[in-house]
Amino acid sequence: MAERVVISAAQIDPAALRAGLADPAAGAYCGFEGWVRDHNEGHAVLRLEYEVYAPLAVREGRRILDEAADRYPMLNAQCVHREGLLEIGECAVWVGVVAAHRDAAFEACRYIIDAVKVRLPIWKKEHYASGDSGWVNCARCAAHA
Amino acid sequence: MAERVVISAAQIDPAALRAGLADPAAGAYCGFEGWVRDHNEGHAVLRLEYEVYAPLAVREGRRILDEAADRYPMLNAQCVHREGLLEIGECAVWVGVVAAHRDAAFEACRYIIDAVKVRLPIWKKEHYASGDSGWVNCARCAAHA
Amino acid sequence: MTASATDRTVTGRTPKTIRVRYFAMFREHAGTASESLALEADTARDVFLATRHRHGSPEPAGHCKVAINDEMADWDAPVEDGDEVLLFPPVAGG
Amino acid sequence: MTASATDRTVTGRTPKTIRVRYFAMFREHAGTASESLALEADTARDVFLATRHRHGSPEPAGHCKVAINDEMADWDAPVEDGDEVLLFPPVAGG
């Protein structure tokens, strides 16, 4: 199958990725996508910039998928994260999980995106309508999507 | 926007449905799909047949979406359920939810699919490799996806 | 005949014309999707029990659902002459 | 000079050549993506603190992450002469 964890400079195609997870034993598919919002903490956001240290992001991402497979009876999972400049509405991250039953699909998907957001060496710079920009740090982003 | 709850005799197109939920205020999309599995409770399954009483299924489905919107800070949600004969791997039900943050997207999506499975007037007949067939009833399916 | 007429007066039960609709397993067992029946029924549960030999299911009402005139209803909901009662065997969406 | 040489012998600390890589906010503050420094450092934390004026962040180490030679590491992990230490400011994926 395709690489389980991918850092992509090109737009994410969730439909193609989902199709890659097709499995006759799968009864449940859960997909999560993080989209670029037009606001954060009261600031109007124009676009986002992601910096990724790919070698470690991919390795840590695979570790997270392995942990999810250990914890939940899932069949397969995959994760793609963008890097570079993203416009409002673009998909910044996609996680897809297939399992026989929906409990595992939902829980593994949630486990993976939660871990991806706090463990992968990825940094997000917000460009605001005011002309300012700023790196989103953990203290500010921990409680949010 | 499109109908929030749809009973469809045609194949479900999750990519098109997801695109219909696009919203610049949305930071999180959670999609769930129920796929036709090749087995259930140790029986090899060849295909499924869904019977739906559409007038009440749509009305009850809308009620479920309204309840989810009351409980979770989501922006929008939609649900499509198939009727008729389905082959292994086909998508039997799709639920999509968008929200500013991922907590609400995951939780509302889970709330909706859980309620859809137990409250909508929809019946599932399994056709087995053995030649038998049987209606899946609540006592048998309650613990499963 | 007299005794029967007296019974009806005493119990206050006169037959109502109820249109009953069967779904899925119930439809297959009844051999029809719907029929009009004259039933001495006060509630949706009475209709369910009165048609049990027709819909052929040992399922308790608690596993099934009922609608009256296209509205989901409780088993204790009253039925009136001319009502349409929809009997739903255990559902299994998704 | 003599005092300095003696100090080094007493503490056991001789400068190590450490390649330090900065990311995101740290890179912007340092004005470079990487540099080789001679540091008296035993652990990853020592490298973080020694370069704090370069990466310019008041963030405590607990909010940041570190890798040594492309492996995620603890702040107490030892650093050796010739190691590459990657300093990650608070991450924000997704």
XYZ file of C-alpha atoms in Angstrom:
478
model
C 0.000 0.000 0.000
C 0.923 3.671 -0.206
C 3.125 5.383 2.380
C 1.236 5.488 5.660
C 2.446 8.961 6.578
C 3.026 11.589 3.917
C 4.127 15.233 4.045
C 2.745 16.865 0.932
C 3.456 20.169 -0.788
C 0.504 19.504 -3.115
C -3.195 19.659 -2.262
C -4.599 16.692 -0.377
C -7.137 14.515 -2.239
C -9.245 12.846 0.486
C -11.366 10.907 -2.020
C -8.326 9.185 -3.529
C -6.849 8.494 -0.106
C -10.116 7.022 1.147
C -10.295 4.764 -1.904
C -6.825 3.501 -1.039
C -8.144 2.203 2.288
C -10.863 0.034 0.698
C -10.990 -3.383 2.356
C -13.774 -6.001 2.102
C -13.399 -6.703 5.821
C -13.995 -3.045 6.715
C -17.432 -2.024 7.958
C -16.492 1.441 9.153
C -14.444 4.337 7.791
C -13.725 7.444 9.834
C -12.030 10.386 8.159
C -10.852 13.570 9.821
C -9.708 16.695 8.009
C -8.276 19.891 9.418
C -9.275 22.832 7.226
C -7.750 26.316 7.210
C -10.222 28.546 9.095
C -10.694 32.244 8.399
C -10.280 33.122 12.059
C -8.354 32.126 15.181
C -8.709 33.549 18.662
C -10.604 36.556 17.375
C -8.118 37.366 14.595
C -9.093 37.320 10.916
C -6.714 34.868 9.222
C -5.795 35.248 5.539
C -3.651 32.130 5.078
C -1.411 29.679 6.891
C 2.139 28.564 6.415
C 3.285 25.136 7.603
C 6.904 24.310 8.217
C 7.572 20.597 8.588
C 10.716 18.706 9.448
C 9.747 15.795 7.252
C 12.245 13.059 8.237
C 11.166 13.111 11.873
C 7.519 13.970 11.148
C 7.169 10.838 9.034
C 8.938 8.636 11.573
C 6.909 9.990 14.520
C 3.727 9.721 12.456
C 4.355 6.041 11.768
C 4.935 5.510 15.476
C 1.559 7.112 16.212
C -0.204 4.866 13.672
C 1.456 1.822 15.224
C 0.282 2.907 18.680
C -3.275 3.317 17.377
C -3.149 -0.174 15.861
C -1.986 -1.556 19.207
C -4.756 0.173 21.138
C -7.763 -0.264 18.835
C -8.955 -3.160 16.633
C -8.530 -1.175 13.427
C -7.603 -2.593 10.020
C -5.627 0.264 8.501
C -4.861 3.969 8.876
C -3.119 6.681 6.961
C -2.193 10.332 7.505
C -1.214 13.157 5.156
C -0.063 16.610 6.316
C 0.512 19.634 4.117
C 3.549 21.879 4.133
C 3.984 25.365 2.676
C 1.426 28.100 2.121
C -2.284 27.243 2.453
C -5.351 29.321 1.671
C -8.618 29.458 3.639
C -10.634 26.260 3.157
C -7.695 24.080 2.145
C -7.183 20.738 3.821
C -4.110 20.949 6.081
C -4.248 17.424 7.455
C -6.178 14.248 6.646
C -6.459 11.115 8.780
C -8.351 8.037 7.569
C -9.025 4.853 9.524
C -10.858 1.683 8.530
C -12.037 -0.978 10.966
C -14.581 -3.766 11.124
C -16.687 -1.707 13.540
C -17.192 1.989 14.150
C -15.910 2.191 17.737
C -12.371 1.437 16.635
C -12.606 3.651 13.532
C -13.681 6.702 15.533
C -11.340 6.133 18.468
C -8.231 5.369 16.424
C -8.886 8.376 14.176
C -9.226 10.636 17.203
C -6.111 9.178 18.813
C -4.073 9.771 15.673
C -5.086 13.387 15.025
C -4.646 14.302 18.700
C -1.119 12.869 18.699
C -0.244 14.346 15.281
C -1.089 17.824 16.527
C 1.178 17.688 19.565
C 3.994 15.307 18.609
C 4.970 15.914 14.994
C 7.668 18.537 14.291
C 5.293 20.831 12.425
C 4.898 24.573 12.918
C 2.085 26.821 11.821
C 2.430 30.493 11.012
C -0.747 32.506 10.739
C -0.930 35.489 8.398
C -3.537 37.948 9.635
C -5.737 40.472 7.858
C -3.981 43.129 9.953
C -0.721 42.417 8.121
C 0.833 40.761 11.158
C 1.852 37.160 11.277
C 2.695 34.827 14.101
C 3.806 31.308 14.888
C 1.073 29.416 16.691
C 2.599 27.980 19.819
C 1.417 25.202 22.055
C 0.254 27.406 24.910
C -2.145 29.135 22.520
C -3.265 26.208 20.412
C -3.526 23.364 22.931
C -7.236 23.776 23.632
C -8.278 24.190 20.003
C -8.663 22.304 16.753
C -27.952 23.923 0.944
C -28.798 20.398 -0.132
C -31.263 18.242 1.790
C -29.751 17.474 5.184
C -31.017 13.891 5.235
C -31.268 11.858 2.053
C -32.349 8.282 1.318
C -30.605 7.290 -1.881
C -31.094 4.406 -4.299
C -27.905 5.506 -6.116
C -24.322 5.123 -4.904
C -23.170 7.643 -2.319
C -20.476 10.123 -3.439
C -18.699 11.178 -0.210
C -16.323 13.569 -2.034
C -19.210 15.583 -3.488
C -21.053 15.589 -0.166
C -17.949 16.733 1.700
C -17.472 19.570 -0.803
C -21.034 20.666 -0.064
C -20.097 21.256 3.571
C -17.233 23.667 2.745
C -17.330 26.674 5.061
C -14.560 29.256 5.649
C -15.354 29.201 9.383
C -14.821 25.417 9.574
C -11.519 24.138 10.940
C -12.553 20.507 11.319
C -14.409 17.967 9.189
C -15.308 14.512 10.469
C -16.786 11.997 8.066
C -18.102 8.545 8.918
C -19.007 5.880 6.398
C -20.559 2.485 6.954
C -19.275 0.034 4.353
C -20.755 -3.362 3.481
C -18.483 -5.947 5.123
C -17.885 -9.420 3.735
C -18.708 -11.023 7.076
C -20.946 -10.675 10.118
C -20.933 -12.780 13.254
C -18.876 -15.476 11.573
C -21.046 -15.679 8.445
C -19.686 -14.908 4.977
C -21.895 -12.137 3.567
C -22.418 -11.736 -0.200
C -24.520 -8.573 -0.248
C -26.972 -6.521 1.774
C -30.460 -5.275 1.140
C -31.752 -2.154 2.870
C -35.438 -1.425 3.231
C -36.191 2.153 4.267
C -39.437 3.841 5.150
C -38.262 7.143 3.719
C -40.884 9.641 4.948
C -40.206 8.839 8.599
C -36.496 8.112 8.122
C -35.946 11.607 6.735
C -37.997 13.260 9.452
C -36.302 11.329 12.261
C -32.917 11.967 10.663
C -33.510 15.720 10.662
C -34.488 15.502 14.311
C -31.193 13.733 15.078
C -29.192 16.434 13.252
C -31.051 19.122 15.201
C -30.240 17.344 18.456
C -26.552 17.164 17.501
C -26.561 20.895 16.714
C -28.103 21.577 20.124
C -25.527 19.466 21.951
C -22.293 20.330 20.137
C -20.906 23.596 18.714
C -20.948 22.305 15.136
C -21.519 24.400 12.015
C -23.282 21.930 9.743
C -24.047 18.236 9.270
C -25.544 15.972 6.661
C -26.479 12.305 6.363
C -27.172 10.023 3.398
C -28.398 6.415 3.719
C -28.705 3.905 0.904
C -31.713 1.739 0.141
C -31.921 -1.371 -2.026
C -29.307 -3.976 -2.852
C -25.657 -3.245 -1.957
C -22.501 -5.154 -2.808
C -19.463 -5.696 -0.560
C -17.448 -2.506 -0.169
C -20.289 -0.143 -1.044
C -21.011 2.796 1.223
C -24.308 2.177 3.045
C -24.362 5.348 5.108
C -22.394 8.587 5.171
C -22.386 11.227 7.906
C -20.406 14.457 7.554
C -19.976 17.174 10.177
C -18.078 20.465 10.049
C -17.205 22.562 13.087
C -14.723 25.239 14.084
C -12.874 22.700 16.251
C -12.388 18.959 16.170
C -14.051 18.039 19.475
C -17.460 19.054 18.159
C -16.868 17.517 14.725
C -15.976 14.095 16.170
C -18.626 14.097 18.881
C -21.492 15.292 16.710
C -20.571 12.780 13.976
C -20.548 9.954 16.504
C -23.828 11.108 18.039
C -25.515 11.186 14.641
C -24.386 7.761 13.384
C -25.221 6.130 16.721
C -28.742 7.562 16.626
C -29.226 6.814 12.911
C -28.482 3.156 13.523
C -31.066 2.688 16.256
C -33.789 5.245 15.499
C -34.363 5.395 11.743
C -36.948 3.002 10.236
C -34.342 1.117 8.212
C -33.957 -2.653 7.971
C -31.021 -4.664 6.765
C -31.240 -8.102 5.182
C -28.024 -10.054 4.875
C -27.549 -12.500 2.007
C -25.070 -15.185 2.990
C -22.652 -17.302 0.990
C -24.591 -20.333 2.305
C -27.654 -19.227 0.320
C -29.537 -18.202 3.446
C -30.610 -14.686 4.176
C -31.790 -12.955 7.299
C -33.007 -9.649 8.663
C -30.513 -8.203 11.103
C -32.388 -7.424 14.261
C -31.511 -5.187 17.161
C -30.669 -7.949 19.594
C -28.003 -9.220 17.206
C -26.654 -5.939 15.870
C -26.705 -3.667 18.920
C -23.084 -4.262 19.889
C -21.701 -3.941 16.377
C -21.017 -1.449 13.642
C -75.292 -12.816 20.205
C -76.968 -10.996 23.028
C -74.094 -11.847 25.394
C -71.598 -10.608 22.840
C -73.471 -7.339 22.319
C -73.687 -6.916 26.097
C -69.911 -7.530 26.467
C -69.118 -4.812 23.987
C -71.313 -2.374 25.839
C -69.716 -3.269 29.146
C -66.141 -2.956 27.925
C -66.850 0.056 25.777
C -64.966 -1.625 22.943
C -66.376 -1.377 19.495
C -64.245 -2.489 16.552
C -62.239 0.248 14.833
C -61.137 0.122 11.241
C -57.351 0.298 11.396
C -55.086 0.309 8.366
C -51.999 -1.681 9.383
C -48.716 -1.399 7.457
C -46.000 -4.024 7.809
C -42.277 -3.519 7.118
C -39.306 -5.775 6.398
C -39.649 -9.056 8.320
C -43.220 -8.213 9.342
C -44.202 -7.576 5.705
C -42.664 -10.882 4.622
C -44.464 -12.771 7.369
C -47.817 -11.040 6.781
C -47.470 -11.670 3.046
C -48.713 -8.147 2.428
C -47.467 -4.603 2.921
C -50.759 -3.397 4.401
C -54.312 -4.401 5.209
C -57.412 -2.929 6.821
C -58.547 -4.708 9.948
C -61.510 -4.311 12.284
C -59.904 -4.435 15.720
C -61.027 -3.824 19.275
C -57.922 -1.772 20.040
C -57.373 1.159 22.377
C -53.642 1.601 21.872
C -50.850 0.955 19.389
C -49.808 -1.984 21.556
C -53.260 -3.533 21.165
C -52.823 -3.376 17.369
C -49.358 -4.931 17.630
C -50.620 -7.797 19.786
C -53.762 -8.331 17.713
C -51.691 -8.689 14.529
C -48.911 -10.730 16.095
C -50.170 -13.940 14.483
C -50.090 -12.109 11.154
C -46.674 -10.491 11.411
C -45.484 -13.775 12.869
C -42.802 -12.389 15.183
C -41.960 -13.400 18.717
C -40.221 -10.034 19.168
C -41.474 -8.153 22.223
C -42.927 -4.725 21.480
C -39.943 -3.204 23.273
C -37.651 -4.259 20.417
C -39.998 -2.866 17.803
C -41.306 0.592 16.966
C -44.668 1.957 15.941
C -45.936 5.011 14.112
C -49.485 6.304 13.862
C -50.390 8.312 10.760
C -46.705 8.734 9.898
C -45.700 10.016 13.350
C -43.506 7.929 15.642
C -45.642 6.952 18.641
C -45.463 5.257 22.025
C -46.965 1.805 22.408
C -49.514 3.344 24.796
C -50.628 5.961 22.269
C -54.378 5.749 21.555
C -55.621 4.613 18.154
C -58.784 5.936 16.565
C -61.091 4.586 13.918
C -59.503 5.237 10.530
C -55.936 5.499 11.831
C -53.010 4.033 9.946
C -50.655 2.087 12.223
C -47.128 1.299 10.986
C -45.439 -1.678 12.614
C -41.640 -1.597 12.517
C -39.612 -4.689 13.409
C -36.209 -4.086 15.060
C -34.330 -1.543 12.949
C -30.769 -1.963 11.688
C -29.540 1.090 9.830
C -25.974 1.785 8.782
C 44.947 30.964 30.987
C 46.284 28.608 33.594
C 43.200 29.124 35.738
C 41.004 28.428 32.745
C 42.815 25.227 31.868
C 42.599 24.118 35.501
C 38.857 24.879 35.602
C 38.281 22.723 32.607
C 40.148 19.840 34.129
C 38.256 20.190 37.408
C 34.802 20.293 35.766
C 35.706 17.757 33.136
C 34.184 20.068 30.569
C 35.947 20.566 27.304
C 34.087 22.284 24.478
C 32.305 19.999 22.063
C 31.577 20.855 18.486
C 27.800 20.698 18.175
C 25.864 21.324 14.992
C 22.661 23.096 16.043
C 19.622 23.259 13.762
C 16.859 25.796 14.347
C 13.260 25.486 13.172
C 10.367 27.888 12.601
C 10.440 30.709 15.170
C 13.900 29.622 16.373
C 15.266 29.739 12.815
C 13.821 33.196 12.248
C 15.311 34.478 15.508
C 18.708 32.868 14.941
C 18.769 34.239 11.399
C 20.131 30.893 10.227
C 18.861 27.341 9.848
C 21.958 25.818 11.405
C 25.398 26.594 12.786
C 28.331 24.766 14.382
C 29.104 25.881 17.919
C 31.794 24.976 20.426
C 29.825 24.408 23.606
C 30.577 23.079 27.075
C 27.439 20.976 27.086
C 26.653 17.657 28.695
C 23.001 17.364 27.726
C 20.499 18.532 25.131
C 19.190 20.976 27.725
C 22.647 22.537 28.023
C 22.606 23.147 24.265
C 19.120 24.653 24.442
C 20.113 27.017 27.258
C 23.466 27.911 25.694
C 21.739 28.939 22.453
C 18.784 30.655 24.074
C 20.169 34.118 23.282
C 20.489 32.976 19.667
C 17.062 31.374 19.225
C 15.685 34.299 21.189
C 12.760 32.498 22.840
C 11.535 32.803 26.409
C 9.785 29.426 25.965
C 10.745 26.963 28.697
C 12.301 23.746 27.438
C 9.158 21.908 28.550
C 7.177 23.564 25.732
C 9.811 22.708 23.170
C 11.242 19.471 21.802
C 14.698 18.293 20.898
C 16.200 15.672 18.632
C 19.774 14.421 18.519
C 21.050 13.094 15.193
C 17.478 12.883 13.859
C 16.110 10.934 16.849
C 13.659 12.528 19.273
C 15.428 12.851 22.618
C 14.873 13.852 26.229
C 16.311 17.135 27.469
C 18.589 15.122 29.755
C 20.003 13.038 26.891
C 23.825 13.350 26.649
C 25.401 15.130 23.694
C 28.731 14.123 22.231
C 31.301 15.954 20.191
C 30.097 16.013 16.589
C 26.398 15.534 17.402
C 23.681 17.381 15.534
C 21.076 18.855 17.902
C 17.703 19.918 16.467
C 15.809 22.533 18.486
C 12.039 22.517 17.950
C 9.895 25.383 19.225
C 6.347 24.526 20.343
C 4.725 22.485 17.568
C 1.317 23.185 16.049
C 0.343 20.573 13.488
C -3.084 20.135 11.957
